[in-house]
């Protein structure tokens, strides 16, 4: 078994979940902030070429190679490419439109076709053609990348690591940080409800039918954060960086079954009473967990109000209080996810509220 | 921006014509990809294999076609081939014709003769026909004349008779009328007509005979011609048949191509997957158990071919592993086709003649692997070695695939599969490696720690440790012995626990050993030993062990004074060199006289030693000291700190550290060692092999091995090797086990563990891998990397791998009947008690003979004169066919007491000159029955009744299967010989053959008493045959003879021997027991052959004489007369 060289060790270090997540978040936000530079075709092409060179030179590493060429993982790698491409495309067109509108011109879409288009043939026919091509691609794919057939399933010998299908990996990753009732029931429900609520919450008519960033910076940034950072990066993390026993492995680290991670989780109540107040935790659960409960309630109840009075005054005025509150609570819950992840990685914090007596953990 | 704008009814956003072009393009792409999927689905690896095989069959048919073509006479029958030209293009027929042309000139004489006859046909037949025609004409003419004469005569007869009646006087003869009478003229006319008729009739008859002869000649000629035509025609037909056959499997023929072509091949393809549904062996899919469906025969198409099917397409044509066929597939000239070989053991597997025919047993029941998949890699072929893996990688794109629980067994482990169904057998004929593995496991007592079904309820293999204090010469010896048993005795079965690679060198080993020995010596249970009187004569003892004339110790033990090169492994008993350093004289004196008093379960039998003999032996054995070992120092720990550490580690498992420390502090030094010893004894599981008071019912400490052969590799601890082996494809149970046996502590390498967490399985030197033990069993230094034990290790692995999860139906199991189970128990006893240490049994054993041979060689070298084969006089008898030779009642009484009442110090009564004694084993009655059953029911040639049938079957068998020719089988290992006999016995049974035990068990009928006349004849025969010259009662040596000439005492023949056997024996002792000194009287000198006169001139048959002599031996007076005859012999 080859031990990783210095460069490989460097990338392994970058792939540590906390580093990886922060780098990923920073680069997504940076891409939005410096979109005018990043979306220039030459810069984008350079980034693409750089990524491709990295990918192919990394394939020399047997572990990386095995991980990437696993029939399950190939489509995920391809889809990452698609996510990158479409992110670039949307921002590229946003930038162009914003520049045009700054110059007082109409967006490109309005110039191209000022009228509405017909369902037939413009929509249905073109969709049908896309379907045919998509099917052809799937067939070729199925021919050349055969479905991995494994041994008969055995309840006494489950695969290690056991992973959900790729599109659920974000959910599975959430289970690491939250109690199952939260990560498996409440949060997925909120995601679906939140997505359904968007048309009712976001009544901003700008951006309908054309790309723009300047006219909806909060909406687009939130989308990028929620989808690319919190969903796609979780898929990357789960697919390529989590190995046997759900332990983290760098891209160039062999998947050793026996890797042990030193994780002794602590509860928020421990931090509060033992670390901060240097006293043992109260025995009555309500008193013990009161700081955590206050923190959670405060986070969800007080923060929207504080924000409404300070940075979000304009937003409250535009949206009205009910829409603002709905949106803000959803937003805060979404943001709670990375907060909890970072707390876990940095402080091994398991739960903010840990009421074992009632089987209630937050 | 544009929401108020209405769509323009006429204009479209996209150009429709362009969309149409896109549409057609995408439809085209989709169609192409769809076709691709169909084509890819059609194009399978196995089809190419089947095409190659079809080509092989075509080649076979073509070759046969050529032969038939030549036999049919060549050129004339070329027409037959031309039909194939029309139908097959470049097909088989044409090839056969053209390939045969060069040899067509060499017509056989027979065909020439037939041809000549056919040619003669055209010239000779008209002549014959004309002759017939002429004869017919002649006959017709003459016949007509005869008829006319007859009519005239008959008409005139009436006239004359009437006339004579009227005119003649009474008394006158009408057919001799008196001369001058008036009917005289009429009579003359009548007589003339009669005469004419007679003449014409004569002529007609002659003509008829001539015509018949002519007809017969013609008919004979026609019959011959028809026969010739038929013969030629049948030869033509055979050619036609083979042409058709070649055509039917010709893959290049358009019809076959069409049948196998894409989208049409669902109807009647020649290429299709083939399968065997095995209803009695199952695939376990974890949630469901299904009958095995083996599709292996899709590619392995010739597995069931043997000589009889199809005729001419013998396995020889397909080749076997050892003898690959010279077959060249169509496209790959260098490709050898193992897939097309017949099974390498056609006598045992796959073929219709074998006990495990393919249709019932399938393939994967034994071989494992991905039985329902159809390409080389996905069926999980497992290479035997790295070289094969390399070849496969190149040839078949093979690679290790992990996604299967049961990849194929490597061919070296295939014997492991036999146990699946042959669970009740201790020795499976044909599974030599498994048998060896089982023997080794039984010998090393692996089951002491690892529970395994074949050894449930088995006795412990080591001696009891209850009274070590009185057994061991000193405490120091015990310490050094546990420290490293192999230093004292390289061949010992006791494994090494200490100084292994995972042990620290900090003195802990010495402390642990001291603790264990302290514990054991304090366990001491009282045992009364006989006092060694000290009157032994060491030299007498040495001679008593002897080489040529020893009492028999060497059948089981080695000792350095009598060394034999070939026997260095662990034998039945320990090597006795150095025994004087180990045990006390009193213990030894008690032990050799009555081993069972000290170790009730011991396999050591009693040799019925007298006290003086025992003393001599003890005196001799006590001189055998291992001085080097005695001088070795054992350093005990200087203080108690190590014991404290041991106790603390153990005690804190169930109490707090402080309490443990308090408890330890309260102990005395001895108490500490004893407690530590107790912990360690439990830790190392000494009671697995040794009986220790208080641990009689202790549970074995090792992993249970039942089902181990199905254990998943990820349930095994590969230590630091896991990642490496996963990458190299060695992450499997076989490799794990191999390394484990090579070095039992290997998976601790590079691991940080507390002492009690470390792997503790001891190292068996006889299975150890290279570089673990630096000396071999003889004490010679080993070269680095030398691996002496690879074969034994593989045998043990085969055995362990055979312990799999059950996946067979009870109907396919080899279930033993109660009688067969008794036989099997007997077989086990015979091996366990090491009968084959002294006796040869079906080609196996007889180790003591090696000492005898070596002794003889030594004496010869020292210039002593020895008669030829003198040493063989002292060979214990061969036991082949023992059950046929002796009666069950005799054998039982003999096993109970071999001295037959002789008591202590007595020799064998049957062969009194023998020095080696048949020991008293102290069998229980059940064990005696089992052994007797075993010998009586062993179904081999010796016990068969119908020798002619057996020999016939054996001849056929040898002809049918490779590797069984007479010469090979004679020198083959015992296992193969036993298999050979078992397989013939199976056929013999099927053909209705009987064995002696079918009607002669357990009571054997005596032949009827002889009449006085026969008795006299028989006695005369006995005397003329000079039987007494060798068969002297009491082992007395007649004058002019030596011990080398002696043969068994016949006094008890009546009760001992089986009459049926005696007859067989007389028929040919040499064939019965090769090398016997009994002359082949009757086969060599049959009565009346000129070599000698028959004993009864009225009955000069060998059968009569043999029966006569046999009946004499069994007569009631024989014993008496025998003595009388013997008394007359000069001594």
mmCIF file of N, CA and C in Angstrom, chain B residues 52-152:
data_model
loop_
_atom_site.group_PDB
_atom_site.id
_atom_site.type_symbol
_atom_site.label_atom_id
_atom_site.label_comp_id
_atom_site.label_asym_id
_atom_site.label_seq_id
_atom_site.Cartn_x
_atom_site.Cartn_y
_atom_site.Cartn_z
ATOM 1 N N UNK B 52 -15.974 -22.668 -30.493
ATOM 2 C CA UNK B 52 -14.723 -23.422 -30.495
ATOM 3 C C UNK B 52 -14.983 -24.898 -30.244
ATOM 4 N N UNK B 53 -15.886 -25.139 -29.314
ATOM 5 C CA UNK B 53 -16.165 -26.531 -28.990
ATOM 6 C C UNK B 53 -16.827 -27.250 -30.168
ATOM 7 N N UNK B 54 -17.760 -26.541 -30.804
ATOM 8 C CA UNK B 54 -18.419 -27.134 -31.966
ATOM 9 C C UNK B 54 -17.363 -27.467 -33.018
ATOM 10 N N UNK B 55 -16.387 -26.594 -33.131
ATOM 11 C CA UNK B 55 -15.339 -26.838 -34.100
ATOM 12 C C UNK B 55 -14.514 -28.058 -33.721
ATOM 13 N N UNK B 56 -14.293 -28.207 -32.421
ATOM 14 C CA UNK B 56 -13.586 -29.392 -31.945
ATOM 15 C C UNK B 56 -14.376 -30.650 -32.300
ATOM 16 N N UNK B 57 -15.671 -30.577 -32.105
ATOM 17 C CA UNK B 57 -16.500 -31.738 -32.437
ATOM 18 C C UNK B 57 -16.482 -31.983 -33.937
ATOM 19 N N UNK B 58 -16.498 -30.882 -34.694
ATOM 20 C CA UNK B 58 -16.444 -31.040 -36.148
ATOM 21 C C UNK B 58 -15.144 -31.715 -36.537
ATOM 22 N N UNK B 59 -14.052 -31.266 -35.915
ATOM 23 C CA UNK B 59 -12.768 -31.882 -36.236
ATOM 24 C C UNK B 59 -12.779 -33.368 -35.913
ATOM 25 N N UNK B 60 -13.410 -33.697 -34.761
ATOM 26 C CA UNK B 60 -13.503 -35.106 -34.391
ATOM 27 C C UNK B 60 -14.287 -35.881 -35.429
ATOM 28 N N UNK B 61 -15.426 -35.321 -35.842
ATOM 29 C CA UNK B 61 -16.263 -36.001 -36.828
ATOM 30 C C UNK B 61 -15.525 -36.116 -38.163
ATOM 31 N N UNK B 62 -14.791 -35.071 -38.492
ATOM 32 C CA UNK B 62 -14.038 -35.103 -39.748
ATOM 33 C C UNK B 62 -12.992 -36.202 -39.710
ATOM 34 N N UNK B 63 -12.304 -36.286 -38.561
ATOM 35 C CA UNK B 63 -11.284 -37.315 -38.448
ATOM 36 C C UNK B 63 -11.895 -38.704 -38.589
ATOM 37 N N UNK B 64 -13.012 -38.897 -37.919
ATOM 38 C CA UNK B 64 -13.683 -40.187 -38.029
ATOM 39 C C UNK B 64 -14.185 -40.385 -39.450
ATOM 40 N N UNK B 65 -14.654 -39.293 -40.033
ATOM 41 C CA UNK B 65 -15.139 -39.345 -41.413
ATOM 42 C C UNK B 65 -14.036 -39.806 -42.343
ATOM 43 N N UNK B 66 -12.830 -39.316 -42.095
ATOM 44 C CA UNK B 66 -11.709 -39.722 -42.935
ATOM 45 C C UNK B 66 -11.467 -41.211 -42.821
ATOM 46 N N UNK B 67 -11.516 -41.694 -41.568
ATOM 47 C CA UNK B 67 -11.283 -43.113 -41.370
ATOM 48 C C UNK B 67 -12.351 -43.927 -42.096
ATOM 49 N N UNK B 68 -13.600 -43.495 -41.905
ATOM 50 C CA UNK B 68 -14.711 -44.212 -42.525
ATOM 51 C C UNK B 68 -14.600 -44.136 -44.046
ATOM 52 N N UNK B 69 -14.146 -43.018 -44.510
ATOM 53 C CA UNK B 69 -14.001 -42.785 -45.938
ATOM 54 C C UNK B 69 -13.000 -43.756 -46.536
ATOM 55 N N UNK B 70 -11.882 -43.895 -45.807
ATOM 56 C CA UNK B 70 -10.869 -44.834 -46.271
ATOM 57 C C UNK B 70 -11.430 -46.255 -46.228
ATOM 58 N N UNK B 71 -12.109 -46.562 -45.113
ATOM 59 C CA UNK B 71 -12.655 -47.900 -44.970
ATOM 60 C C UNK B 71 -13.720 -48.182 -46.017
ATOM 61 N N UNK B 72 -14.372 -47.140 -46.488
ATOM 62 C CA UNK B 72 -15.446 -47.332 -47.470
ATOM 63 C C UNK B 72 -14.911 -47.419 -48.877
ATOM 64 N N UNK B 73 -13.648 -47.198 -49.044
ATOM 65 C CA UNK B 73 -13.080 -47.439 -50.353
ATOM 66 C C UNK B 73 -12.747 -46.214 -51.158
ATOM 67 N N UNK B 74 -12.816 -45.069 -50.515
ATOM 68 C CA UNK B 74 -12.280 -43.886 -51.184
ATOM 69 C C UNK B 74 -13.100 -43.398 -52.344
ATOM 70 N N UNK B 75 -12.462 -43.404 -53.515
ATOM 71 C CA UNK B 75 -12.925 -42.608 -54.654
ATOM 72 C C UNK B 75 -14.400 -42.757 -54.998
ATOM 73 N N UNK B 76 -14.868 -44.005 -55.037
ATOM 74 C CA UNK B 76 -16.251 -44.196 -55.455
ATOM 75 C C UNK B 76 -17.202 -43.389 -54.580
ATOM 76 N N UNK B 77 -16.811 -43.262 -53.291
ATOM 77 C CA UNK B 77 -17.720 -42.617 -52.362
ATOM 78 C C UNK B 77 -17.514 -41.118 -52.267
ATOM 79 N N UNK B 78 -16.650 -40.609 -53.092
ATOM 80 C CA UNK B 78 -16.491 -39.154 -53.096
ATOM 81 C C UNK B 78 -17.805 -38.475 -53.396
ATOM 82 N N UNK B 79 -18.673 -39.191 -54.097
ATOM 83 C CA UNK B 79 -20.005 -38.657 -54.345
ATOM 84 C C UNK B 79 -20.698 -38.277 -53.046
ATOM 85 N N UNK B 80 -20.501 -39.161 -52.037
ATOM 86 C CA UNK B 80 -21.116 -38.915 -50.742
ATOM 87 C C UNK B 80 -20.714 -37.573 -50.173
ATOM 88 N N UNK B 81 -19.478 -37.218 -50.432
ATOM 89 C CA UNK B 81 -19.007 -35.943 -49.901
ATOM 90 C C UNK B 81 -19.508 -34.771 -50.709
ATOM 91 N N UNK B 82 -19.778 -35.036 -51.934
ATOM 92 C CA UNK B 82 -20.173 -33.885 -52.749
ATOM 93 C C UNK B 82 -21.516 -33.344 -52.288
ATOM 94 N N UNK B 83 -22.354 -34.193 -51.677
ATOM 95 C CA UNK B 83 -23.605 -33.654 -51.140
ATOM 96 C C UNK B 83 -23.304 -32.641 -50.061
ATOM 97 N N UNK B 84 -22.284 -32.938 -49.278
ATOM 98 C CA UNK B 84 -21.912 -31.999 -48.234
ATOM 99 C C UNK B 84 -21.396 -30.700 -48.836
ATOM 100 N N UNK B 85 -20.729 -30.827 -49.954
ATOM 101 C CA UNK B 85 -20.242 -29.613 -50.622
ATOM 102 C C UNK B 85 -21.395 -28.694 -50.943
ATOM 103 N N UNK B 86 -22.454 -29.313 -51.434
ATOM 104 C CA UNK B 86 -23.608 -28.502 -51.818
ATOM 105 C C UNK B 86 -24.217 -27.852 -50.587
ATOM 106 N N UNK B 87 -24.396 -28.668 -49.526
ATOM 107 C CA UNK B 87 -25.121 -28.136 -48.378
ATOM 108 C C UNK B 87 -24.239 -27.280 -47.473
ATOM 109 N N UNK B 88 -22.966 -27.582 -47.410
ATOM 110 C CA UNK B 88 -22.172 -26.941 -46.372
ATOM 111 C C UNK B 88 -21.120 -25.971 -46.843
ATOM 112 N N UNK B 89 -21.017 -25.733 -48.092
ATOM 113 C CA UNK B 89 -19.980 -24.816 -48.565
ATOM 114 C C UNK B 89 -18.628 -25.322 -48.126
ATOM 115 N N UNK B 90 -17.961 -24.499 -47.308
ATOM 116 C CA UNK B 90 -16.639 -24.901 -46.826
ATOM 117 C C UNK B 90 -16.770 -25.826 -45.622
ATOM 118 N N UNK B 91 -17.824 -26.589 -45.578
ATOM 119 C CA UNK B 91 -18.179 -27.342 -44.384
ATOM 120 C C UNK B 91 -17.377 -28.599 -44.169
ATOM 121 N N UNK B 92 -17.840 -29.343 -43.137
ATOM 122 C CA UNK B 92 -17.104 -30.500 -42.683
ATOM 123 C C UNK B 92 -16.922 -31.552 -43.757
ATOM 124 N N UNK B 93 -17.960 -31.831 -44.499
ATOM 125 C CA UNK B 93 -17.901 -32.902 -45.478
ATOM 126 C C UNK B 93 -16.809 -32.692 -46.490
ATOM 127 N N UNK B 94 -16.785 -31.497 -46.994
ATOM 128 C CA UNK B 94 -15.788 -31.205 -48.018
ATOM 129 C C UNK B 94 -14.388 -31.341 -47.431
ATOM 130 N N UNK B 95 -14.273 -30.787 -46.223
ATOM 131 C CA UNK B 95 -12.970 -30.866 -45.580
ATOM 132 C C UNK B 95 -12.570 -32.321 -45.413
ATOM 133 N N UNK B 96 -13.530 -33.138 -44.968
ATOM 134 C CA UNK B 96 -13.224 -34.547 -44.782
ATOM 135 C C UNK B 96 -12.780 -35.168 -46.086
ATOM 136 N N UNK B 97 -13.468 -34.805 -47.155
ATOM 137 C CA UNK B 97 -13.153 -35.396 -48.446
ATOM 138 C C UNK B 97 -11.760 -34.990 -48.904
ATOM 139 N N UNK B 98 -11.508 -33.698 -48.822
ATOM 140 C CA UNK B 98 -10.219 -33.256 -49.346
ATOM 141 C C UNK B 98 -9.085 -33.719 -48.453
ATOM 142 N N UNK B 99 -9.334 -33.660 -47.125
ATOM 143 C CA UNK B 99 -8.273 -34.088 -46.237
ATOM 144 C C UNK B 99 -8.022 -35.577 -46.373
ATOM 145 N N UNK B 100 -9.036 -36.304 -46.806
ATOM 146 C CA UNK B 100 -8.893 -37.753 -46.880
ATOM 147 C C UNK B 100 -8.250 -38.205 -48.185
ATOM 148 N N UNK B 101 -8.264 -37.360 -49.192
ATOM 149 C CA UNK B 101 -7.778 -37.774 -50.500
ATOM 150 C C UNK B 101 -6.385 -38.404 -50.470
ATOM 151 N N UNK B 102 -5.412 -37.802 -49.771
ATOM 152 C CA UNK B 102 -4.085 -38.396 -49.794
ATOM 153 C C UNK B 102 -4.061 -39.833 -49.286
ATOM 154 N N UNK B 103 -4.936 -40.157 -48.324
ATOM 155 C CA UNK B 103 -4.909 -41.512 -47.790
ATOM 156 C C UNK B 103 -5.869 -42.440 -48.526
ATOM 157 N N UNK B 104 -6.657 -41.876 -49.445
ATOM 158 C CA UNK B 104 -7.682 -42.692 -50.095
ATOM 159 C C UNK B 104 -7.058 -43.804 -50.933
ATOM 160 N N UNK B 105 -5.831 -43.593 -51.404
ATOM 161 C CA UNK B 105 -5.167 -44.605 -52.212
ATOM 162 C C UNK B 105 -4.870 -45.869 -51.436
ATOM 163 N N UNK B 106 -4.635 -45.703 -50.161
ATOM 164 C CA UNK B 106 -4.246 -46.852 -49.345
ATOM 165 C C UNK B 106 -5.469 -47.643 -48.938
ATOM 166 N N UNK B 107 -6.146 -48.250 -49.901
ATOM 167 C CA UNK B 107 -7.365 -48.987 -49.611
ATOM 168 C C UNK B 107 -7.031 -50.266 -48.858
ATOM 169 N N UNK B 108 -7.906 -50.613 -47.989
ATOM 170 C CA UNK B 108 -7.665 -51.843 -47.260
ATOM 171 C C UNK B 108 -7.920 -53.040 -48.181
ATOM 172 N N UNK B 109 -7.287 -54.139 -47.860
ATOM 173 C CA UNK B 109 -7.437 -55.345 -48.694
ATOM 174 C C UNK B 109 -8.881 -55.802 -48.732
ATOM 175 N N UNK B 110 -9.517 -55.622 -47.616
ATOM 176 C CA UNK B 110 -10.901 -56.055 -47.511
ATOM 177 C C UNK B 110 -11.753 -55.337 -48.554
ATOM 178 N N UNK B 111 -11.565 -54.031 -48.616
ATOM 179 C CA UNK B 111 -12.349 -53.268 -49.598
ATOM 180 C C UNK B 111 -11.988 -53.718 -51.004
ATOM 181 N N UNK B 112 -10.688 -53.977 -51.231
ATOM 182 C CA UNK B 112 -10.254 -54.459 -52.541
ATOM 183 C C UNK B 112 -10.978 -55.751 -52.911
ATOM 184 N N UNK B 113 -11.026 -56.632 -51.932
ATOM 185 C CA UNK B 113 -11.665 -57.914 -52.176
ATOM 186 C C UNK B 113 -13.141 -57.701 -52.506
ATOM 187 N N UNK B 114 -13.774 -56.862 -51.721
ATOM 188 C CA UNK B 114 -15.197 -56.582 -51.956
ATOM 189 C C UNK B 114 -15.393 -55.982 -53.346
ATOM 190 N N UNK B 115 -14.509 -55.059 -53.624
ATOM 191 C CA UNK B 115 -14.579 -54.427 -54.931
ATOM 192 C C UNK B 115 -14.478 -55.450 -56.053
ATOM 193 N N UNK B 116 -13.502 -56.385 -55.893
ATOM 194 C CA UNK B 116 -13.274 -57.408 -56.912
ATOM 195 C C UNK B 116 -14.543 -58.218 -57.108
ATOM 196 N N UNK B 117 -15.170 -58.501 -56.001
ATOM 197 C CA UNK B 117 -16.399 -59.276 -56.108
ATOM 198 C C UNK B 117 -17.479 -58.508 -56.838
ATOM 199 N N UNK B 118 -17.551 -57.215 -56.499
ATOM 200 C CA UNK B 118 -18.552 -56.386 -57.198
ATOM 201 C C UNK B 118 -18.264 -56.389 -58.699
ATOM 202 N N UNK B 119 -16.972 -56.317 -59.050
ATOM 203 C CA UNK B 119 -16.594 -56.306 -60.456
ATOM 204 C C UNK B 119 -16.956 -57.651 -61.112
ATOM 205 N N UNK B 120 -16.650 -58.745 -60.398
ATOM 206 C CA UNK B 120 -16.951 -60.077 -60.917
ATOM 207 C C UNK B 120 -18.440 -60.229 -61.189
ATOM 208 N N UNK B 121 -19.180 -59.603 -60.391
ATOM 209 C CA UNK B 121 -20.622 -59.581 -60.504
ATOM 210 C C UNK B 121 -21.080 -59.355 -61.945
ATOM 211 N N UNK B 122 -20.480 -58.364 -62.561
ATOM 212 C CA UNK B 122 -20.942 -57.961 -63.893
ATOM 213 C C UNK B 122 -20.616 -59.004 -64.956
ATOM 214 N N UNK B 123 -19.506 -59.753 -64.796
ATOM 215 C CA UNK B 123 -19.138 -60.725 -65.838
ATOM 216 C C UNK B 123 -19.677 -62.118 -65.559
ATOM 217 N N UNK B 124 -19.639 -62.488 -64.294
ATOM 218 C CA UNK B 124 -19.914 -63.877 -64.007
ATOM 219 C C UNK B 124 -21.412 -64.193 -63.932
ATOM 220 N N UNK B 125 -22.172 -63.226 -63.510
ATOM 221 C CA UNK B 125 -23.574 -63.537 -63.262
ATOM 222 C C UNK B 125 -24.321 -63.986 -64.526
ATOM 223 N N UNK B 126 -24.178 -63.365 -65.721
ATOM 224 C CA UNK B 126 -24.881 -63.830 -66.922
ATOM 225 C C UNK B 126 -24.584 -65.286 -67.244
ATOM 226 N N UNK B 127 -23.301 -65.678 -67.060
ATOM 227 C CA UNK B 127 -22.947 -67.090 -67.306
ATOM 228 C C UNK B 127 -23.768 -68.002 -66.441
ATOM 229 N N UNK B 128 -23.775 -67.647 -65.156
ATOM 230 C CA UNK B 128 -24.501 -68.482 -64.210
ATOM 231 C C UNK B 128 -25.990 -68.479 -64.550
ATOM 232 N N UNK B 129 -26.497 -67.331 -64.932
ATOM 233 C CA UNK B 129 -27.918 -67.210 -65.255
ATOM 234 C C UNK B 129 -28.248 -68.072 -66.471
ATOM 235 N N UNK B 130 -27.299 -68.027 -67.459
ATOM 236 C CA UNK B 130 -27.540 -68.822 -68.677
ATOM 237 C C UNK B 130 -27.532 -70.306 -68.359
ATOM 238 N N UNK B 131 -26.592 -70.706 -67.516
ATOM 239 C CA UNK B 131 -26.506 -72.105 -67.115
ATOM 240 C C UNK B 131 -27.823 -72.535 -66.478
ATOM 241 N N UNK B 132 -28.346 -71.665 -65.615
ATOM 242 C CA UNK B 132 -29.609 -71.975 -64.960
ATOM 243 C C UNK B 132 -30.735 -72.093 -65.994
ATOM 244 N N UNK B 133 -30.686 -71.135 -66.901
ATOM 245 C CA UNK B 133 -31.708 -71.115 -67.934
ATOM 246 C C UNK B 133 -31.688 -72.413 -68.740
ATOM 247 N N UNK B 134 -30.484 -72.839 -69.157
ATOM 248 C CA UNK B 134 -30.327 -74.077 -69.926
ATOM 249 C C UNK B 134 -30.805 -75.279 -69.128
ATOM 250 N N UNK B 135 -30.391 -75.314 -67.901
ATOM 251 C CA UNK B 135 -30.767 -76.434 -67.058
ATOM 252 C C UNK B 135 -32.277 -76.494 -66.909
ATOM 253 N N UNK B 136 -32.861 -75.302 -66.763
ATOM 254 C CA UNK B 136 -34.311 -75.230 -66.620
ATOM 255 C C UNK B 136 -34.985 -75.799 -67.873
ATOM 256 N N UNK B 137 -34.416 -75.394 -69.023
ATOM 257 C CA UNK B 137 -34.988 -75.854 -70.289
ATOM 258 C C UNK B 137 -34.902 -77.367 -70.396
ATOM 259 N N UNK B 138 -33.725 -77.868 -70.115
ATOM 260 C CA UNK B 138 -33.491 -79.303 -70.143
ATOM 261 C C UNK B 138 -34.490 -80.016 -69.247
ATOM 262 N N UNK B 139 -34.654 -79.466 -68.054
ATOM 263 C CA UNK B 139 -35.565 -80.057 -67.101
ATOM 264 C C UNK B 139 -37.000 -80.014 -67.626
ATOM 265 N N UNK B 140 -37.392 -78.847 -68.158
ATOM 266 C CA UNK B 140 -38.755 -78.708 -68.667
ATOM 267 C C UNK B 140 -39.045 -79.781 -69.721
ATOM 268 N N UNK B 141 -38.088 -79.919 -70.665
ATOM 269 C CA UNK B 141 -38.275 -80.896 -71.751
ATOM 270 C C UNK B 141 -38.421 -82.297 -71.186
ATOM 271 N N UNK B 142 -37.480 -82.594 -70.276
ATOM 272 C CA UNK B 142 -37.459 -83.955 -69.745
ATOM 273 C C UNK B 142 -38.668 -84.209 -68.858
ATOM 274 N N UNK B 143 -39.084 -83.222 -68.200
ATOM 275 C CA UNK B 143 -40.223 -83.359 -67.316
ATOM 276 C C UNK B 143 -41.501 -83.621 -68.128
ATOM 277 N N UNK B 144 -41.592 -82.903 -69.253
ATOM 278 C CA UNK B 144 -42.757 -83.086 -70.110
ATOM 279 C C UNK B 144 -42.790 -84.518 -70.651
ATOM 280 N N UNK B 145 -41.612 -85.007 -71.070
ATOM 281 C CA UNK B 145 -41.510 -86.363 -71.582
ATOM 282 C C UNK B 145 -41.906 -87.364 -70.509
ATOM 283 N N UNK B 146 -41.442 -87.088 -69.305
ATOM 284 C CA UNK B 146 -41.745 -87.989 -68.199
ATOM 285 C C UNK B 146 -43.247 -88.028 -67.953
ATOM 286 N N UNK B 147 -43.844 -86.848 -67.978
ATOM 287 C CA UNK B 147 -45.275 -86.776 -67.713
ATOM 288 C C UNK B 147 -46.075 -87.543 -68.761
ATOM 289 N N UNK B 148 -45.587 -87.371 -69.992
ATOM 290 C CA UNK B 148 -46.270 -88.080 -71.078
ATOM 291 C C UNK B 148 -46.173 -89.587 -70.866
ATOM 292 N N UNK B 149 -44.983 -90.076 -70.591
ATOM 293 C CA UNK B 149 -44.751 -91.503 -70.366
ATOM 294 C C UNK B 149 -45.586 -91.981 -69.196
ATOM 295 N N UNK B 150 -45.675 -91.132 -68.186
ATOM 296 C CA UNK B 150 -46.425 -91.499 -67.008
ATOM 297 C C UNK B 150 -47.908 -91.668 -67.332
ATOM 298 N N UNK B 151 -48.421 -90.733 -68.113
ATOM 299 C CA UNK B 151 -49.837 -90.784 -68.481
ATOM 300 C C UNK B 151 -50.123 -92.051 -69.285
ATOM 301 N N UNK B 152 -49.269 -92.307 -70.267
ATOM 302 C CA UNK B 152 -49.433 -93.513 -71.088
ATOM 303 C C UNK B 152 -49.413 -94.753 -70.210
#
